[in-house]
XYZ file of C-alpha atoms in Angstrom:
72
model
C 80.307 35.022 122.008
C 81.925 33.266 119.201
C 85.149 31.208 119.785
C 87.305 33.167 117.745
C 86.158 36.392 119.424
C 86.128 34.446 122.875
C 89.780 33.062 121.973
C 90.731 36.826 121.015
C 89.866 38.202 124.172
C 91.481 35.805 126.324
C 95.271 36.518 124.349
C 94.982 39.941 125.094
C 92.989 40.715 128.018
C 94.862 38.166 130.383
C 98.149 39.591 129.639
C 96.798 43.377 129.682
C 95.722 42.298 133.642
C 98.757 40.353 134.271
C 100.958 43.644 133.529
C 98.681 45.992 135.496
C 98.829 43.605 138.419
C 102.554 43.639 138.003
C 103.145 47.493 138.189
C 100.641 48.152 140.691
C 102.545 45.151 143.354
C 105.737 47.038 141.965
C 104.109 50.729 142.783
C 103.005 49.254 146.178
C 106.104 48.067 147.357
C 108.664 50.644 145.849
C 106.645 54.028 145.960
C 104.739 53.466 149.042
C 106.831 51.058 151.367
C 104.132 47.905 151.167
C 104.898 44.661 151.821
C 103.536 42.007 149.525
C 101.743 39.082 150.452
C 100.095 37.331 148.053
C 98.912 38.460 144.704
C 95.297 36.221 143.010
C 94.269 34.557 146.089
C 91.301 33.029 145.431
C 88.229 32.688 147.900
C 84.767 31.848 147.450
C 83.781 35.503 146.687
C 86.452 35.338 143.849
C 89.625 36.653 143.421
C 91.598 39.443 145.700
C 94.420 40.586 143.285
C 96.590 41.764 145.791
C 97.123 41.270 149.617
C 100.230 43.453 151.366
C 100.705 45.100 154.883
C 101.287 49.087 155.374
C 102.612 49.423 158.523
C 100.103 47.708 160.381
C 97.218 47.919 158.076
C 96.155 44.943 155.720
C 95.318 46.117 152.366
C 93.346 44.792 149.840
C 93.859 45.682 145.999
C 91.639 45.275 143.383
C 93.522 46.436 140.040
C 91.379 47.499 137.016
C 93.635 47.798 133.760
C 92.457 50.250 130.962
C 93.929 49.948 127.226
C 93.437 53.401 127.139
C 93.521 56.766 128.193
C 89.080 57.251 127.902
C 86.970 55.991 130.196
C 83.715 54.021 129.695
């Protein structure tokens, strides 16, 4: 990948993650009752986007943003 393509990617994909992240926490906790715990925790296996407690229950959210409506 070039730099300029590599440099284009990062401005928009990082914020395009950022926001998902940010309205599925806000889903969690508003629609469904969840407490947050952490959001990007980072562990050897990589990176658990979000970490909250439903009732009793740990849950574990991986959030995958889409740009649009069509899947791939």
């Amino acid at each position: 990948m070039r730099l300029l393509d590599w440099l284009k990617h990062r401005m928009t994909a990082e914020p395009l993650g950022a926001r998902g992240e940010a309205l599925a926490a806000r889903h969690l906790k508003r629609k469904l009752g969840m407490k947050i715990l952490a959001r990007n925790v980072r562990c050897p296996g990589g990176e658990l986007d979000i970490v909250a407690l439903d009732g009793d229950d740990l849950v574990v959210v991986e959030v995958r943003t889409r740009s649009s409506e069509q899947f791939t």
